[in-house]
């Protein structure tokens, strides 16, 4: 995973059950590492569709970006478990700092 597009001041909204309100870039990287160590992820349906975001109060474009995508998450077969696979829809939004780096991210999807 390439994190060069992320600000050093990055925060991610904690949207998982029991999660902290926000997590830092280091915590975000650790979560990604854990996820990728335990599951295979595959984007389904081609490239994600990115849409311009708007301010929720003014309804005017604010430079943020939204993304809707469908993913397949799977586990490998082991000696004691069957391979498992499921599809899930994911919504993400990204806000950027003055240097164009991601400073804020939030993801919503049911990974359970």
Short mmCIF file of N, CA and C in Angstrom, two decimals:
data_model
loop_
_atom_site.label_atom_id
_atom_site.label_comp_id
_atom_site.label_asym_id
_atom_site.label_seq_id
_atom_site.Cartn_x
_atom_site.Cartn_y
_atom_site.Cartn_z
N UNK A 1 0.85 -1.17 0.00
CA UNK A 1 0.00 0.00 0.00
C UNK A 1 0.90 1.24 0.00
N UNK A 2 0.55 2.19 -0.84
CA UNK A 2 1.32 3.43 -0.95
C UNK A 2 0.59 4.53 -0.18
N UNK A 3 1.20 5.03 0.87
CA UNK A 3 0.58 6.06 1.70
C UNK A 3 1.15 7.45 1.42
N UNK A 4 1.88 7.61 0.31
CA UNK A 4 2.51 8.90 0.01
C UNK A 4 1.48 10.00 -0.27
N UNK A 5 0.25 9.64 -0.61
CA UNK A 5 -0.80 10.63 -0.86
C UNK A 5 -1.55 11.05 0.38
N UNK A 6 -1.08 10.60 1.56
CA UNK A 6 -1.73 10.92 2.82
C UNK A 6 -0.95 12.00 3.57
N UNK A 7 -1.65 12.94 4.17
CA UNK A 7 -1.04 13.98 4.98
C UNK A 7 -0.49 13.39 6.28
N UNK A 8 0.57 13.99 6.82
CA UNK A 8 1.08 13.55 8.11
C UNK A 8 0.07 13.82 9.22
N UNK A 9 -0.88 14.72 8.96
CA UNK A 9 -1.92 15.05 9.94
C UNK A 9 -3.23 14.28 9.68
N UNK A 10 -3.15 13.24 8.87
CA UNK A 10 -4.31 12.44 8.49
C UNK A 10 -5.08 11.90 9.70
N UNK A 11 -6.39 11.88 9.55
CA UNK A 11 -7.29 11.24 10.51
C UNK A 11 -8.35 10.48 9.73
N UNK A 12 -8.77 9.35 10.27
CA UNK A 12 -9.86 8.59 9.68
C UNK A 12 -10.97 8.47 10.72
N UNK A 13 -12.18 8.68 10.30
CA UNK A 13 -13.33 8.53 11.19
C UNK A 13 -13.48 7.07 11.55
N UNK A 14 -13.59 6.77 12.84
CA UNK A 14 -13.77 5.40 13.30
C UNK A 14 -15.22 4.97 13.10
N UNK A 15 -15.48 4.20 12.05
CA UNK A 15 -16.86 3.82 11.73
C UNK A 15 -17.17 2.36 12.10
N UNK A 16 -16.18 1.63 12.59
CA UNK A 16 -16.42 0.24 12.99
C UNK A 16 -17.02 0.19 14.39
N UNK A 17 -17.79 -0.84 14.66
CA UNK A 17 -18.39 -1.02 15.97
C UNK A 17 -17.30 -1.05 17.04
N UNK A 18 -17.42 -0.21 18.05
CA UNK A 18 -16.45 -0.16 19.14
C UNK A 18 -15.18 0.60 18.82
N UNK A 19 -15.10 1.22 17.65
CA UNK A 19 -13.88 1.93 17.26
C UNK A 19 -13.77 3.28 17.97
N UNK A 20 -12.54 3.79 18.02
CA UNK A 20 -12.32 5.15 18.51
C UNK A 20 -12.97 6.13 17.55
N UNK A 21 -13.19 7.37 17.99
CA UNK A 21 -13.80 8.39 17.13
C UNK A 21 -12.98 8.63 15.87
N UNK A 22 -11.68 8.77 16.03
CA UNK A 22 -10.79 8.94 14.88
C UNK A 22 -9.52 8.14 15.12
N UNK A 23 -8.86 7.78 14.02
CA UNK A 23 -7.58 7.09 14.14
C UNK A 23 -6.53 7.84 13.31
N UNK A 24 -5.29 7.71 13.74
CA UNK A 24 -4.16 8.39 13.08
C UNK A 24 -3.71 7.59 11.85
N UNK A 25 -2.78 8.16 11.10
CA UNK A 25 -2.24 7.47 9.94
C UNK A 25 -1.54 6.18 10.35
N UNK A 26 -0.79 6.20 11.45
CA UNK A 26 -0.12 4.99 11.90
C UNK A 26 -1.12 3.89 12.26
N UNK A 27 -2.21 4.26 12.93
CA UNK A 27 -3.26 3.29 13.27
C UNK A 27 -3.97 2.79 12.00
N UNK A 28 -4.18 3.69 11.05
CA UNK A 28 -4.80 3.35 9.77
C UNK A 28 -3.94 2.32 9.03
N UNK A 29 -2.63 2.56 9.00
CA UNK A 29 -1.70 1.62 8.36
C UNK A 29 -1.72 0.27 9.06
N UNK A 30 -1.74 0.27 10.39
CA UNK A 30 -1.77 -0.99 11.15
C UNK A 30 -3.06 -1.76 10.87
N UNK A 31 -4.19 -1.06 10.77
CA UNK A 31 -5.46 -1.70 10.45
C UNK A 31 -5.41 -2.32 9.05
N UNK A 32 -4.85 -1.58 8.09
CA UNK A 32 -4.71 -2.11 6.73
C UNK A 32 -3.84 -3.37 6.72
N UNK A 33 -2.74 -3.32 7.46
CA UNK A 33 -1.83 -4.46 7.52
C UNK A 33 -2.53 -5.69 8.07
N UNK A 34 -3.31 -5.50 9.14
CA UNK A 34 -4.05 -6.61 9.74
C UNK A 34 -5.10 -7.16 8.77
N UNK A 35 -5.84 -6.26 8.11
CA UNK A 35 -6.88 -6.67 7.16
C UNK A 35 -6.27 -7.48 6.02
N UNK A 36 -5.18 -6.97 5.44
CA UNK A 36 -4.57 -7.63 4.30
C UNK A 36 -3.84 -8.92 4.68
N UNK A 37 -3.45 -9.07 5.94
CA UNK A 37 -2.82 -10.30 6.40
C UNK A 37 -3.85 -11.42 6.57
N UNK A 38 -5.10 -11.06 6.79
CA UNK A 38 -6.14 -12.05 7.08
C UNK A 38 -7.14 -12.29 5.96
N UNK A 39 -7.22 -11.37 5.01
CA UNK A 39 -8.24 -11.46 3.96
C UNK A 39 -7.65 -11.08 2.61
N UNK A 40 -8.26 -11.61 1.57
CA UNK A 40 -7.97 -11.18 0.20
C UNK A 40 -9.09 -10.23 -0.21
N UNK A 41 -8.73 -9.12 -0.81
CA UNK A 41 -9.71 -8.14 -1.27
C UNK A 41 -9.59 -7.96 -2.77
N UNK A 42 -10.75 -7.87 -3.42
CA UNK A 42 -10.76 -7.68 -4.87
C UNK A 42 -11.85 -6.68 -5.23
N UNK A 43 -11.48 -5.65 -5.93
CA UNK A 43 -12.44 -4.67 -6.42
C UNK A 43 -13.25 -5.30 -7.55
N UNK A 44 -14.57 -5.22 -7.47
CA UNK A 44 -15.45 -5.82 -8.47
C UNK A 44 -16.06 -4.71 -9.32
N UNK A 45 -16.21 -4.98 -10.60
CA UNK A 45 -16.89 -4.03 -11.47
C UNK A 45 -16.02 -2.95 -12.04
N UNK A 46 -14.73 -3.17 -12.11
CA UNK A 46 -13.85 -2.17 -12.70
C UNK A 46 -13.39 -1.11 -11.72
N UNK A 47 -12.89 -0.04 -12.26
CA UNK A 47 -12.36 1.04 -11.45
C UNK A 47 -13.47 1.69 -10.61
N UNK A 48 -13.13 2.16 -9.40
CA UNK A 48 -14.14 2.85 -8.59
C UNK A 48 -14.59 4.14 -9.27
N UNK A 49 -15.78 4.56 -8.95
CA UNK A 49 -16.34 5.80 -9.49
C UNK A 49 -16.15 6.88 -8.44
N UNK A 50 -15.42 7.94 -8.78
CA UNK A 50 -15.18 9.04 -7.86
C UNK A 50 -16.10 10.20 -8.24
N UNK A 51 -16.75 10.76 -7.24
CA UNK A 51 -17.69 11.86 -7.45
C UNK A 51 -17.27 13.06 -6.61
N UNK A 52 -17.52 14.28 -7.11
CA UNK A 52 -17.18 15.46 -6.30
C UNK A 52 -18.08 15.53 -5.08
N UNK A 53 -17.48 15.88 -3.95
CA UNK A 53 -18.23 16.02 -2.70
C UNK A 53 -18.76 17.43 -2.53
N UNK A 54 -19.76 17.54 -1.69
CA UNK A 54 -20.36 18.84 -1.39
C UNK A 54 -20.42 19.05 0.12
N UNK A 55 -20.41 20.30 0.51
CA UNK A 55 -20.58 20.67 1.91
C UNK A 55 -22.01 20.32 2.31
N UNK A 56 -22.18 19.63 3.43
CA UNK A 56 -23.51 19.17 3.84
C UNK A 56 -24.44 20.31 4.22
N UNK A 57 -23.91 21.47 4.57
CA UNK A 57 -24.75 22.61 4.95
C UNK A 57 -25.08 23.48 3.73
N UNK A 58 -24.04 23.85 2.96
CA UNK A 58 -24.25 24.78 1.84
C UNK A 58 -24.66 24.08 0.55
N UNK A 59 -24.41 22.76 0.48
CA UNK A 59 -24.67 21.96 -0.73
C UNK A 59 -23.79 22.40 -1.91
N UNK A 60 -22.73 23.11 -1.64
CA UNK A 60 -21.80 23.57 -2.67
C UNK A 60 -20.58 22.64 -2.71
N UNK A 61 -19.98 22.45 -3.91
CA UNK A 61 -18.77 21.62 -3.99
C UNK A 61 -17.70 22.15 -3.04
N UNK A 62 -17.02 21.21 -2.35
CA UNK A 62 -16.04 21.63 -1.35
C UNK A 62 -14.65 21.04 -1.56
N UNK A 63 -14.42 20.41 -2.72
CA UNK A 63 -13.11 19.84 -3.02
C UNK A 63 -12.92 18.43 -2.51
N UNK A 64 -13.87 17.92 -1.75
CA UNK A 64 -13.77 16.54 -1.28
C UNK A 64 -14.19 15.59 -2.40
N UNK A 65 -13.92 14.30 -2.20
CA UNK A 65 -14.23 13.29 -3.20
C UNK A 65 -14.97 12.14 -2.53
N UNK A 66 -15.98 11.61 -3.20
CA UNK A 66 -16.76 10.47 -2.72
C UNK A 66 -16.53 9.29 -3.65
N UNK A 67 -16.66 8.09 -3.11
CA UNK A 67 -16.44 6.88 -3.88
C UNK A 67 -17.42 5.81 -3.45
N UNK A 68 -18.05 5.17 -4.42
CA UNK A 68 -18.91 4.01 -4.17
C UNK A 68 -18.28 2.84 -4.93
N UNK A 69 -18.12 1.72 -4.26
CA UNK A 69 -17.51 0.56 -4.93
C UNK A 69 -18.05 -0.73 -4.33
N UNK A 70 -17.84 -1.82 -5.06
CA UNK A 70 -18.20 -3.14 -4.57
C UNK A 70 -16.94 -3.98 -4.52
N UNK A 71 -16.76 -4.68 -3.41
CA UNK A 71 -15.57 -5.48 -3.17
C UNK A 71 -15.94 -6.93 -2.86
N UNK A 72 -15.02 -7.81 -3.15
CA UNK A 72 -15.13 -9.19 -2.70
C UNK A 72 -14.06 -9.40 -1.63
N UNK A 73 -14.45 -9.95 -0.50
CA UNK A 73 -13.52 -10.26 0.57
C UNK A 73 -13.53 -11.78 0.73
N UNK A 74 -12.35 -12.37 0.87
CA UNK A 74 -12.30 -13.83 0.96
C UNK A 74 -11.17 -14.29 1.87
N UNK A 75 -11.31 -15.53 2.30
CA UNK A 75 -10.26 -16.19 3.07
C UNK A 75 -9.84 -17.44 2.31
N UNK A 76 -8.63 -17.84 2.52
CA UNK A 76 -8.11 -19.05 1.89
C UNK A 76 -8.57 -20.29 2.67
N UNK A 77 -8.65 -21.40 1.98
CA UNK A 77 -8.92 -22.68 2.62
C UNK A 77 -7.69 -23.07 3.44
N UNK A 78 -7.93 -23.60 4.62
CA UNK A 78 -6.84 -24.14 5.44
C UNK A 78 -7.15 -25.61 5.74
N UNK A 79 -6.30 -26.26 6.51
CA UNK A 79 -6.55 -27.65 6.88
C UNK A 79 -7.83 -27.80 7.70
N UNK A 80 -8.18 -26.76 8.45
CA UNK A 80 -9.35 -26.87 9.34
C UNK A 80 -10.53 -25.98 8.94
N UNK A 81 -10.39 -25.16 7.89
CA UNK A 81 -11.49 -24.27 7.49
C UNK A 81 -11.69 -24.29 5.98
N UNK A 82 -12.91 -24.02 5.59
CA UNK A 82 -13.23 -23.88 4.17
C UNK A 82 -12.89 -22.46 3.72
N UNK A 83 -12.63 -22.30 2.43
CA UNK A 83 -12.48 -20.96 1.87
C UNK A 83 -13.85 -20.27 1.95
N UNK A 84 -13.86 -18.99 2.26
CA UNK A 84 -15.10 -18.22 2.35
C UNK A 84 -14.96 -16.96 1.53
N UNK A 85 -16.09 -16.49 1.02
CA UNK A 85 -16.08 -15.30 0.19
C UNK A 85 -17.41 -14.57 0.34
N UNK A 86 -17.36 -13.25 0.29
CA UNK A 86 -18.57 -12.44 0.34
C UNK A 86 -18.32 -11.14 -0.42
N UNK A 87 -19.39 -10.54 -0.89
CA UNK A 87 -19.31 -9.23 -1.56
C UNK A 87 -19.90 -8.19 -0.63
N UNK A 88 -19.31 -6.99 -0.66
CA UNK A 88 -19.85 -5.90 0.13
C UNK A 88 -19.69 -4.59 -0.61
N UNK A 89 -20.61 -3.69 -0.36
CA UNK A 89 -20.57 -2.35 -0.95
C UNK A 89 -19.88 -1.42 0.05
N UNK A 90 -19.11 -0.50 -0.49
CA UNK A 90 -18.35 0.42 0.34
C UNK A 90 -18.56 1.84 -0.15
N UNK A 91 -18.78 2.74 0.80
CA UNK A 91 -18.85 4.18 0.51
C UNK A 91 -17.69 4.82 1.24
N UNK A 92 -16.93 5.66 0.54
CA UNK A 92 -15.81 6.36 1.17
C UNK A 92 -15.85 7.83 0.77
N UNK A 93 -15.34 8.67 1.66
CA UNK A 93 -15.15 10.08 1.31
C UNK A 93 -13.77 10.51 1.77
N UNK A 94 -13.21 11.44 1.02
CA UNK A 94 -11.86 11.93 1.28
C UNK A 94 -11.85 13.46 1.24
N UNK A 95 -11.21 14.06 2.24
CA UNK A 95 -10.97 15.50 2.25
C UNK A 95 -9.46 15.70 2.10
N UNK A 96 -9.07 16.82 1.50
CA UNK A 96 -7.68 17.06 1.17
C UNK A 96 -7.15 18.33 1.84
N UNK A 97 -5.85 18.32 2.15
CA UNK A 97 -5.22 19.52 2.71
C UNK A 97 -4.78 20.44 1.56
N UNK A 98 -4.14 21.56 1.89
CA UNK A 98 -3.72 22.54 0.89
C UNK A 98 -2.69 21.97 -0.10
N UNK A 99 -1.99 20.90 0.29
CA UNK A 99 -1.00 20.27 -0.58
C UNK A 99 -1.60 19.15 -1.43
N UNK A 100 -2.92 18.96 -1.33
CA UNK A 100 -3.59 17.93 -2.12
C UNK A 100 -3.47 16.52 -1.56
N UNK A 101 -3.02 16.41 -0.30
CA UNK A 101 -2.89 15.10 0.33
C UNK A 101 -4.15 14.81 1.16
N UNK A 102 -4.48 13.53 1.28
CA UNK A 102 -5.67 13.13 2.04
C UNK A 102 -5.44 13.43 3.51
N UNK A 103 -6.32 14.27 4.07
CA UNK A 103 -6.21 14.62 5.48
C UNK A 103 -7.31 13.97 6.32
N UNK A 104 -8.41 13.58 5.66
CA UNK A 104 -9.54 12.98 6.39
C UNK A 104 -10.22 11.96 5.50
N UNK A 105 -10.52 10.80 6.06
CA UNK A 105 -11.16 9.71 5.33
C UNK A 105 -12.23 9.11 6.21
N UNK A 106 -13.31 8.68 5.57
CA UNK A 106 -14.32 7.90 6.27
C UNK A 106 -14.85 6.84 5.32
N UNK A 107 -15.05 5.63 5.86
CA UNK A 107 -15.53 4.50 5.06
C UNK A 107 -16.71 3.88 5.76
N UNK A 108 -17.71 3.53 4.96
CA UNK A 108 -18.90 2.87 5.49
C UNK A 108 -19.19 1.64 4.65
N UNK A 109 -19.29 0.52 5.30
CA UNK A 109 -19.62 -0.73 4.64
C UNK A 109 -19.70 -1.82 5.69
N UNK A 110 -20.44 -2.86 5.42
CA UNK A 110 -20.60 -3.95 6.39
C UNK A 110 -19.61 -5.06 6.09
N UNK A 111 -18.52 -5.08 6.84
CA UNK A 111 -17.49 -6.10 6.67
C UNK A 111 -17.71 -7.30 7.60
N UNK A 112 -18.82 -7.30 8.33
CA UNK A 112 -19.05 -8.39 9.28
C UNK A 112 -19.34 -9.69 8.56
#
